[in-house]
Short mmCIF file of C-alpha atoms in Angstrom, two decimals:
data_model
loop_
_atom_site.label_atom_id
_atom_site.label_comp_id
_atom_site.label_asym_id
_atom_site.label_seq_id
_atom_site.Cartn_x
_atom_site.Cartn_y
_atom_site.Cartn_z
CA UNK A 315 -10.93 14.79 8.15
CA UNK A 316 -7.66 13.74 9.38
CA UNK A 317 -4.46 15.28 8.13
CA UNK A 318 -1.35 13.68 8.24
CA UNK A 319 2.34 15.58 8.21
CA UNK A 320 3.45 13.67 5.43
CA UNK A 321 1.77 16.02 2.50
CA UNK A 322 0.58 19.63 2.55
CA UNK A 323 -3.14 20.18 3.23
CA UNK A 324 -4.20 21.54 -0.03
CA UNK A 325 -2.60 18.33 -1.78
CA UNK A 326 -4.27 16.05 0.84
CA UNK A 327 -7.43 17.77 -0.25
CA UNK A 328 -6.61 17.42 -4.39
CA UNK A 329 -6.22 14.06 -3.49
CA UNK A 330 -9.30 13.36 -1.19
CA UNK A 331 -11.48 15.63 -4.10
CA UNK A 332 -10.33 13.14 -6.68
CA UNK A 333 -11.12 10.16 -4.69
CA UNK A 334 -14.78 11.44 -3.71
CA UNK A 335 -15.05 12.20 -7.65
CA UNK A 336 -14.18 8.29 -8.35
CA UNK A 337 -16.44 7.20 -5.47
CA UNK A 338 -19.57 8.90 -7.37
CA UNK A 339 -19.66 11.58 -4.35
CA UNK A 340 -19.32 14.72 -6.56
CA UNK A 341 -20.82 13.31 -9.92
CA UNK A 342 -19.50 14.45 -12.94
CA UNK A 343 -21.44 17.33 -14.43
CA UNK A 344 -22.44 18.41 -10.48
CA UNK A 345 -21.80 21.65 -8.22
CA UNK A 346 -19.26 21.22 -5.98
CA UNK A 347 -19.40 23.37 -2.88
CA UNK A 348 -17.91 26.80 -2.59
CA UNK A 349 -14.26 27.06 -1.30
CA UNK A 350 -16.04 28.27 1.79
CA UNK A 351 -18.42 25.77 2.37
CA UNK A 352 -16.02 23.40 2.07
CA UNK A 353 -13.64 25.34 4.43
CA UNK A 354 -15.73 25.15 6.96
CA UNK A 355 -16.99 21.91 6.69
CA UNK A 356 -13.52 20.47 6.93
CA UNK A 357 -12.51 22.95 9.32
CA UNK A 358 -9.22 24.04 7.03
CA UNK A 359 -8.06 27.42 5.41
CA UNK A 360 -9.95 28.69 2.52
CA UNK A 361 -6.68 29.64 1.12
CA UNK A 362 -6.10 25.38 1.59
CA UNK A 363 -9.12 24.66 -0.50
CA UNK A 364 -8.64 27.01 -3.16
CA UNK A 365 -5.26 26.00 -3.84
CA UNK A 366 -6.65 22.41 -4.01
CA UNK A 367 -9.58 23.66 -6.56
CA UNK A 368 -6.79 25.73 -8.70
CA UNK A 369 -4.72 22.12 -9.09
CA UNK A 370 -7.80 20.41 -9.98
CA UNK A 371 -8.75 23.48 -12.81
CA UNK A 372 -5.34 23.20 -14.21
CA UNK A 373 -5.66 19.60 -15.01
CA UNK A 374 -9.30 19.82 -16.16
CA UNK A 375 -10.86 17.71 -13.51
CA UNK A 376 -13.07 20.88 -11.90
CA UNK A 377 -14.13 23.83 -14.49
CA UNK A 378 -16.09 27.12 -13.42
CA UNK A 379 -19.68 28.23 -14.71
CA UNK A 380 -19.12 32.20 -13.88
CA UNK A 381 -21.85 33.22 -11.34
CA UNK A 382 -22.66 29.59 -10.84
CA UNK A 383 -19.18 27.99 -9.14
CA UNK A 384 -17.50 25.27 -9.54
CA UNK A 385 -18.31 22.12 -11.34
CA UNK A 386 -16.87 18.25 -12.61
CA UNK A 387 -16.28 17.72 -15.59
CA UNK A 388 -17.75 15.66 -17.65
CA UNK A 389 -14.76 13.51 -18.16
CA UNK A 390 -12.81 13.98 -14.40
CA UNK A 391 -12.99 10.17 -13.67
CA UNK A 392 -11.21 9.71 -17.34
CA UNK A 393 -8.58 12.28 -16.18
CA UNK A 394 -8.20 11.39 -12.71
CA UNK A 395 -7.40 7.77 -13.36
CA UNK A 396 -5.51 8.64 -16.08
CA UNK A 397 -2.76 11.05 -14.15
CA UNK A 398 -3.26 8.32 -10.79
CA UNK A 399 -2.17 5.47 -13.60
CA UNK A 400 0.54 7.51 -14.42
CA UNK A 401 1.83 8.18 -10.88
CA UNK A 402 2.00 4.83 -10.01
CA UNK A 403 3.58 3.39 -13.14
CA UNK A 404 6.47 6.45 -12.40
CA UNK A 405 6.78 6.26 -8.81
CA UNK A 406 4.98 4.10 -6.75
CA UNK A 407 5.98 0.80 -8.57
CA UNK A 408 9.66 1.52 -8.77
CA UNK A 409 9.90 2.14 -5.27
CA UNK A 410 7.34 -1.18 -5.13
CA UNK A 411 9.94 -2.96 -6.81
CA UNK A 412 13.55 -2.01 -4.79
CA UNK A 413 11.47 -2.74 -1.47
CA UNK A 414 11.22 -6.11 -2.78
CA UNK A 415 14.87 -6.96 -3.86
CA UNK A 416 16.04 -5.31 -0.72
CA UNK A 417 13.61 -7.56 0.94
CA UNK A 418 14.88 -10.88 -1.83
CA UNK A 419 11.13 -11.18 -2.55
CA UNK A 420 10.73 -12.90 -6.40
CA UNK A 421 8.10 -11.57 -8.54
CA UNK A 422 7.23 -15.94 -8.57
CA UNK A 423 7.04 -15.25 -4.86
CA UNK A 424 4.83 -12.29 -5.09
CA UNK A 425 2.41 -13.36 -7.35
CA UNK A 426 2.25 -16.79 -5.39
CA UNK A 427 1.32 -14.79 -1.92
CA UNK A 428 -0.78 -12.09 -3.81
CA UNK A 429 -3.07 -14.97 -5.27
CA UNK A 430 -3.35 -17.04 -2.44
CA UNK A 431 -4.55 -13.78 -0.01
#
């Protein structure tokens, strides 16, 4: 995996988890692998990927079976797109939206490009 600067690791992994989760790569209900096996198969921290698994417990998306590990929950994709929805509604669109006055871009204008691409 590529990191970028941008974000810390452990929130580039919370985000990269989430997305495998809505990609069907860790079904819900499944094992995920051990903060060391992923570790080492990304070749980060376990420290990194146990922060990462700690966000994702707090929000419900990951829960732990004791003596088992780590699993999805049942309703992750529900949550995940839920708290993504939210994000972009909050930030990403307002920011969306000055970048296009700044730019004098209409919303007629937008719509007209976005439908024709």
């Amino acid at each position: 995996m590529q990191f970028n600067s941008e974000k810390p690791i452990y929130q580039q992994l919370f985000d990269l988890i989430q997305l495998d989760i809505l990609e069907g790569k860790w079904p819900e209900g499944e094992r995920i692998p051990s903060v060391r096996e992923l570790a080492g198969s990304l070749e980060v921290n376990p420290g990194t990927v146990m922060r990462a698994y700690e966000q994702l417990q707090d929000i419900k998306i990951l829960f732990n079976q004791r003596g088992r590990g780590l699993f999805v929950a049942t309703d992750a994709k529900k949550i995940i797109l839920m708290h993504q929805q939210k994000e972009m509604i909050e930030k990403d669109i307002p920011d969306f939206i000055k970048k296009m006055k700044q730019l004098q871009i209409s919303l007629e204008e937008f719509v007209t490009q976005y439908n024709s691409g």
